[in-house]
Short mmCIF file of C-alpha atoms and ligand atoms in Angstrom, two decimals:
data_model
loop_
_atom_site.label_atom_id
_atom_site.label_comp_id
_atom_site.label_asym_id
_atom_site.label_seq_id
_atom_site.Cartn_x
_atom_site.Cartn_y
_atom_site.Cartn_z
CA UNK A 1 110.61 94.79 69.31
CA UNK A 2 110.19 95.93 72.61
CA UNK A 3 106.80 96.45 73.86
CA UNK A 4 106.51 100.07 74.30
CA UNK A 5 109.10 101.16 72.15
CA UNK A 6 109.12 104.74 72.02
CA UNK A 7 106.53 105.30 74.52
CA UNK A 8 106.88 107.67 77.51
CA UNK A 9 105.10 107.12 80.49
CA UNK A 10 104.10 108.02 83.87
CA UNK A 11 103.57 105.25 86.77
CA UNK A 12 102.46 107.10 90.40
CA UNK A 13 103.38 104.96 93.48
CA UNK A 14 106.26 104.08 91.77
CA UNK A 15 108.41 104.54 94.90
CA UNK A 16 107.62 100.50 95.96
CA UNK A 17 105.20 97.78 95.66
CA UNK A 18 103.38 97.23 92.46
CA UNK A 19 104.54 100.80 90.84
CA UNK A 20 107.82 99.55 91.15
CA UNK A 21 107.81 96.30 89.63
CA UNK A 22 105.46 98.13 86.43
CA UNK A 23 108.02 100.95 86.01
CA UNK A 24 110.45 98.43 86.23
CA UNK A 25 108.63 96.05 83.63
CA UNK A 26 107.87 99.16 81.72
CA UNK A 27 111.22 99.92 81.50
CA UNK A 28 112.62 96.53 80.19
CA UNK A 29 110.14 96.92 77.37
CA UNK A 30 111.14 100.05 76.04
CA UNK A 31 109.56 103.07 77.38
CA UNK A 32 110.90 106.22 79.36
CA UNK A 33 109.30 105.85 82.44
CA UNK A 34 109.03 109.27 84.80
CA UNK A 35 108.36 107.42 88.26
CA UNK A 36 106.14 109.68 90.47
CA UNK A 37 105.72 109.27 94.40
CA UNK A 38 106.04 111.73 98.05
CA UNK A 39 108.61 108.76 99.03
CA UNK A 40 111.54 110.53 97.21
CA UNK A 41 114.06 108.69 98.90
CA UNK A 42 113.22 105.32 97.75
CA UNK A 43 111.62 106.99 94.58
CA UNK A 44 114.88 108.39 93.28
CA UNK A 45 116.59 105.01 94.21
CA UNK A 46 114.48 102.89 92.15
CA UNK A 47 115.03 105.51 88.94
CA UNK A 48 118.57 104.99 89.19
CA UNK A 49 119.05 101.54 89.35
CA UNK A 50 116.29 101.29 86.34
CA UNK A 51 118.91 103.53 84.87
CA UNK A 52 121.98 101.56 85.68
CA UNK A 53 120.49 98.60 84.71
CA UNK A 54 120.40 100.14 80.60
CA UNK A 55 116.81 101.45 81.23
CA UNK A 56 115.11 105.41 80.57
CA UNK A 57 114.11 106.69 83.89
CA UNK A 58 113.86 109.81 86.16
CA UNK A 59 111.99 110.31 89.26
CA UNK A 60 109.63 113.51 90.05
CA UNK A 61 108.23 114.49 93.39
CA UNK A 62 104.07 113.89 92.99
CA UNK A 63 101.59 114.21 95.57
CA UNK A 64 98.86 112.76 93.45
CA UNK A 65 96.25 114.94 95.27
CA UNK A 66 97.70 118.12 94.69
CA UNK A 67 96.94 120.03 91.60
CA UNK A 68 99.56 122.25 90.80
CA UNK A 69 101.98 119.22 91.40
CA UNK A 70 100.35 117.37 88.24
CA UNK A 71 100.42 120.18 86.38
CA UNK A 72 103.92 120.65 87.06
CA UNK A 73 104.74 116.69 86.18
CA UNK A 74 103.10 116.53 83.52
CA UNK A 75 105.04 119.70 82.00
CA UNK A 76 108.43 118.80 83.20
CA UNK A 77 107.73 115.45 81.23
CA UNK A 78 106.19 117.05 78.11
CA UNK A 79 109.37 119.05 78.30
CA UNK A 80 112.02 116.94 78.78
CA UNK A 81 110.50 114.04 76.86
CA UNK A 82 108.10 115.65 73.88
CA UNK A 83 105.23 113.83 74.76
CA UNK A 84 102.62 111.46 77.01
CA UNK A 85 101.66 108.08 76.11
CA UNK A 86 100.53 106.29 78.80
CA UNK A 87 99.50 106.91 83.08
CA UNK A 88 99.47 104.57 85.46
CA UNK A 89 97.44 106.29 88.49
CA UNK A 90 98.83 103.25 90.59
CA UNK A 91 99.31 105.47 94.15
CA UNK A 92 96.96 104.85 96.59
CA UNK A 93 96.54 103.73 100.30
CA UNK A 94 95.04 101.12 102.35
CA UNK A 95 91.84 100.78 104.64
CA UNK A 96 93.69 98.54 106.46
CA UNK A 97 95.23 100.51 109.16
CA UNK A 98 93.00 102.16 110.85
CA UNK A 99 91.49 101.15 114.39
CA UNK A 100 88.00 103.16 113.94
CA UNK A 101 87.13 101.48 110.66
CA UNK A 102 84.41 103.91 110.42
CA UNK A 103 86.67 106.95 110.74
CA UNK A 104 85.00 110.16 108.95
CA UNK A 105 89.06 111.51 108.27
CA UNK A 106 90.29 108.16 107.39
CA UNK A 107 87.30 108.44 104.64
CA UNK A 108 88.59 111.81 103.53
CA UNK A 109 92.17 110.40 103.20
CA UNK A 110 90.87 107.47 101.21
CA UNK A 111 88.67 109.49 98.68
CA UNK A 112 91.56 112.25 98.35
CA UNK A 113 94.35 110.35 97.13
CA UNK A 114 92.66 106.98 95.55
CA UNK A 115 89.93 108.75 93.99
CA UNK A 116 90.35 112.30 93.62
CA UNK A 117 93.91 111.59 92.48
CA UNK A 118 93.27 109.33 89.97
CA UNK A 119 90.64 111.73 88.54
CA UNK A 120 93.74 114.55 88.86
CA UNK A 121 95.82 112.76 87.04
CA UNK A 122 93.56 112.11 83.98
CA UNK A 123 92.41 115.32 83.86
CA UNK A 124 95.81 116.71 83.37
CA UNK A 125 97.58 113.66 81.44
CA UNK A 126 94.35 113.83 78.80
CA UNK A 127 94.81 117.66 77.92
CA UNK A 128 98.28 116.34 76.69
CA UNK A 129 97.30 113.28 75.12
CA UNK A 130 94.21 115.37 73.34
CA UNK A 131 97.34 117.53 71.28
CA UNK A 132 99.59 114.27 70.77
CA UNK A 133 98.59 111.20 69.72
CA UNK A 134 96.09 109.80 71.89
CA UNK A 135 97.48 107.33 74.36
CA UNK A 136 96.80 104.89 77.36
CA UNK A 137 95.82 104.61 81.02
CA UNK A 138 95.62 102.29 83.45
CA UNK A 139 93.83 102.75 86.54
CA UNK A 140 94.45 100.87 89.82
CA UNK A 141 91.84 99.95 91.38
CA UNK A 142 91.17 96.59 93.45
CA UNK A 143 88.52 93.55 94.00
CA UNK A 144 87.47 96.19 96.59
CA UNK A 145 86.36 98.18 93.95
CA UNK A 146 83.52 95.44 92.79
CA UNK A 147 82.87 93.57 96.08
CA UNK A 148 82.68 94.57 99.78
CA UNK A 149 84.48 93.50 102.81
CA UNK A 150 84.02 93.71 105.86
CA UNK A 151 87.31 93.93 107.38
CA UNK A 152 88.45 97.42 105.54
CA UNK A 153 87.55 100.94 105.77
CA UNK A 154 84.04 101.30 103.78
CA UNK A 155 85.95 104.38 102.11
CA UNK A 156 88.73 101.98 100.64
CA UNK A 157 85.72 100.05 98.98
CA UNK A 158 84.09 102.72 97.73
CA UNK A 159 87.37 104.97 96.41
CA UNK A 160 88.24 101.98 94.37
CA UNK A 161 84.84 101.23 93.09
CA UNK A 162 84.98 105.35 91.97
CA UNK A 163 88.14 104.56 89.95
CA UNK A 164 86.28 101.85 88.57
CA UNK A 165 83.28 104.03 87.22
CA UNK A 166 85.06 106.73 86.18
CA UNK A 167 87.40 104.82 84.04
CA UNK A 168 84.62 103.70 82.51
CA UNK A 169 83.57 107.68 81.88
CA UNK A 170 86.75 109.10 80.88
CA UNK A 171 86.92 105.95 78.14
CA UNK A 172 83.86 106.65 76.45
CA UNK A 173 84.13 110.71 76.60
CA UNK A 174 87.72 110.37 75.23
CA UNK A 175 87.30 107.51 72.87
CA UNK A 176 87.29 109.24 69.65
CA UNK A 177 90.63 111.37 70.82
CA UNK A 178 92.56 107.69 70.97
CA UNK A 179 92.70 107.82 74.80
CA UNK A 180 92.13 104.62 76.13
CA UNK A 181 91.15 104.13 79.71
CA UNK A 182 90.72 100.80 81.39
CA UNK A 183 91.01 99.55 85.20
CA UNK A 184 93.30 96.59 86.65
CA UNK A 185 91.78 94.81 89.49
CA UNK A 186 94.40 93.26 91.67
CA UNK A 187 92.82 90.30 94.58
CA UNK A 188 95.12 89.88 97.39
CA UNK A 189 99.00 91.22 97.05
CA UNK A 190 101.69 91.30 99.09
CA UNK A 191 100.25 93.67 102.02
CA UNK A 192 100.32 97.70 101.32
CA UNK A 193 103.09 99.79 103.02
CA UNK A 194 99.87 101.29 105.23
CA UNK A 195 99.35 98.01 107.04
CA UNK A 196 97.27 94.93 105.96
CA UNK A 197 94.62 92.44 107.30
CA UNK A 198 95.94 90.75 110.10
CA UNK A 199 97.47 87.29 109.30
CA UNK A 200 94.30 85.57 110.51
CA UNK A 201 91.87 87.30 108.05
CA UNK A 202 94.30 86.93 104.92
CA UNK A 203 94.93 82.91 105.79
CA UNK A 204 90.61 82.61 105.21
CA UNK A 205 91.36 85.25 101.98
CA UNK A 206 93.02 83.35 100.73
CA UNK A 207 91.19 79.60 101.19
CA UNK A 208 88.10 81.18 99.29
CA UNK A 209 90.62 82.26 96.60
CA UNK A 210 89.87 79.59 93.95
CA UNK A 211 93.93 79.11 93.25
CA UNK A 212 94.15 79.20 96.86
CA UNK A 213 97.34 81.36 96.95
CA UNK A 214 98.02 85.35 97.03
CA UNK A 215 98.75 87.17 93.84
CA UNK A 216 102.44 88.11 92.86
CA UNK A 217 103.07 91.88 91.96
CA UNK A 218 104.78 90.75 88.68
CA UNK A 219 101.14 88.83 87.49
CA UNK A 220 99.47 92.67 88.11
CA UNK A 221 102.49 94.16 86.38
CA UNK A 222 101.80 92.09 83.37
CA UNK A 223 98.36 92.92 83.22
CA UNK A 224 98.99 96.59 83.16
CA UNK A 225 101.58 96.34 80.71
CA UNK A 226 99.31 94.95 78.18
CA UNK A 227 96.92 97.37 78.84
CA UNK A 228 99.17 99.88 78.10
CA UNK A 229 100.58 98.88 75.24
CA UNK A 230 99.60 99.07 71.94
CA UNK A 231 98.22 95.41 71.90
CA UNK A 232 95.37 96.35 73.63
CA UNK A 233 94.47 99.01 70.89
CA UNK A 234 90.57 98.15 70.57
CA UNK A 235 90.03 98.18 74.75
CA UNK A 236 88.88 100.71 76.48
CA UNK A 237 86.81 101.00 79.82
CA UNK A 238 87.20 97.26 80.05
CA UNK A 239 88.07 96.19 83.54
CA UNK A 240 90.74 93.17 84.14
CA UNK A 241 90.29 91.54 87.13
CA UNK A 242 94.13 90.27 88.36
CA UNK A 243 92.45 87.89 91.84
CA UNK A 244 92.87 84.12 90.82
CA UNK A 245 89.15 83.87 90.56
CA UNK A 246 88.16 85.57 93.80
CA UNK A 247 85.64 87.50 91.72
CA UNK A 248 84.40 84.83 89.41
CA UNK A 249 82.65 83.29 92.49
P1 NAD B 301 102.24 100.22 98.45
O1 NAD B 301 101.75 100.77 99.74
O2 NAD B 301 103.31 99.19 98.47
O3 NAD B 301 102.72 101.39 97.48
C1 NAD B 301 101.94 102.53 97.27
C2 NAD B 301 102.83 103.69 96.84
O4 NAD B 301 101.98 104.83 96.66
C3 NAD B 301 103.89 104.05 97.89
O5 NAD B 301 105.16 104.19 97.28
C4 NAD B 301 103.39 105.38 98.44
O6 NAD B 301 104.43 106.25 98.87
C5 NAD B 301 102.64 105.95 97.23
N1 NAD B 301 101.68 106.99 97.64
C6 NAD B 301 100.84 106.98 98.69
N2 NAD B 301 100.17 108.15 98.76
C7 NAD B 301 100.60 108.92 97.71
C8 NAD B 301 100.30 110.22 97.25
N3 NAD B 301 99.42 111.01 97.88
N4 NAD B 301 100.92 110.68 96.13
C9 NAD B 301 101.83 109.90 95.49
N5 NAD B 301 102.17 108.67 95.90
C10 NAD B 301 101.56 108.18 97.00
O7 NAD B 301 100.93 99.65 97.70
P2 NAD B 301 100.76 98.50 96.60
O8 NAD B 301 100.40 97.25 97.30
O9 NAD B 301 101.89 98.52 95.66
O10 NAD B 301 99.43 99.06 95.90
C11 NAD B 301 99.47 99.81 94.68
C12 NAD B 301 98.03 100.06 94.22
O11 NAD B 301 97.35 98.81 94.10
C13 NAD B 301 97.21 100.90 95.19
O12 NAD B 301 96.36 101.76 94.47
C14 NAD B 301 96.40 99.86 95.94
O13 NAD B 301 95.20 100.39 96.46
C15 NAD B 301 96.16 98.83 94.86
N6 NAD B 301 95.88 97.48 95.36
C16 NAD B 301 96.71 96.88 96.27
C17 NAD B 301 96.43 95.60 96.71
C18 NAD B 301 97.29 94.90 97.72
O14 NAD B 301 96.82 93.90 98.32
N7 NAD B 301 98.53 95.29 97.95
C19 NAD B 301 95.31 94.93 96.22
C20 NAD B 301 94.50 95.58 95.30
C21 NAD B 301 94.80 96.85 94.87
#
């Protein structure tokens, strides 16, 4: 049986990158997937080729830091669907990008959509899943999110070690509704659409990487999956790290 037979979900950055490839993945293994993102162009693309391809998909315009957007997606998918099992707050940007690394707006940007999104989008997606049946979220955060850099934006670091802590506070306030809430960890991907580390600093990333190569979105897709699924029924705020043993140094 497929792995989330039945389930309906909701991935955010689902527009490219990792999002993709877990809506994708998600959709191969059963699930109606409602693929969020402000990229509608490519957003609605990747829906309908999930489609044509035998999958359940639709895309819905989400700016993950605006309110009365959730509110909106999550109703449109309650409606058209009958329920919420499982959120992937996977939208974010990188601290990459940015020639003042110290930038007081480029932290405002950071903590807006990776953290104050992410704690949007459970907000709204638990007030569902408190009526229903419980269900599952995944938080992206990053490696960034348990050690520092110092060739990022200090607000990328610390939005991603927010998601971190309060995935760790939504699972044990919404335990005993069947919510579980963990965190995926990815090390170093295939460079954000905001701009990476230059070429330089990701060739010495990746020689103190202990499988001395860069992670493929597919291996962070995986991990999600099985976080979402049912498999994982007795883990909550547990954090899976996704780095080939970056952080295990
Ligand atoms: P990406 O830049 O390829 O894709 C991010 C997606 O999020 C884009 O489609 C973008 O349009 C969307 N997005 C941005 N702002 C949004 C907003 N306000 N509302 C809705 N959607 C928005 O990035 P990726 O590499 O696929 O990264 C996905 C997640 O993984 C991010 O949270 C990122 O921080 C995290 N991560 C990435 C890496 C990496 O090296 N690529 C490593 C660790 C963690």
């Amino acid at each position: 049986m497929p792995r989330l037979d039945g389930k309906v979900a909701i991935v955010t950055g689902a527009a490219r990158g990792m999002g993709e490839v877990e809506a994708r993945l998600f959709a191969e293994e059963g699930a109606t997937v409602v693929l969020c993102d402000v990229s509608d162009g490519d957003g609605k693309r990747v829906a309908e080729d999930i489609v044509a391809h035998g999958g359940t998909a639709e895309y819905l315009h989400l700016n993950v830091t605006d309110e009365d957007n959730w509110r909106e997606v999550i109703g449109c998918t309650v409606a058209g669907h009958g329920r919420l099992d499982i959120l992937v707050n996977n939208a974010g940007i990188s601290g990459y990008d940015e020639e003042d690394n110290l930038g007081t707006s480029t932290w405002d940007r950071l903590l807006e959509i990776n953290a104050k999104g992410v704690f949007l989008g459970m907000k709204h997606a638990i007030g569902v899943m408190e009526q229903g049946d419980g269900g599952s979220i995944v938080n992206i955060s990053s490696i960034s999110g348990i050690v520092g850099q110092d060739f990022i934006h200090m607000g990328y670091n610390a939005s991603k070690g927010a998601v971190r802590l309060m995935t760790k506070s939504a699972a044990v306030r919404w335990a005993e509704a069947r919510i579980r809430v963990n965190s995926v960890h990815p090390g170093l991907m295939p460079p954000m659409a905001g701009g990476s580390a230059s070429s330089e600093t990701r060739d010495a990333m990746t020689a103190n990487i202990p499988m001395k190569r860069t992670g493929r979105r597919e291996e962070v897709a995986y991990a999600v999956l099985f976080l979402a699924s049912d498999e994982a029924s007795y883990i909550t705020g547990a954090e899976l790290v996704v780095d080939g043993g970056f952080t295990a140094q």
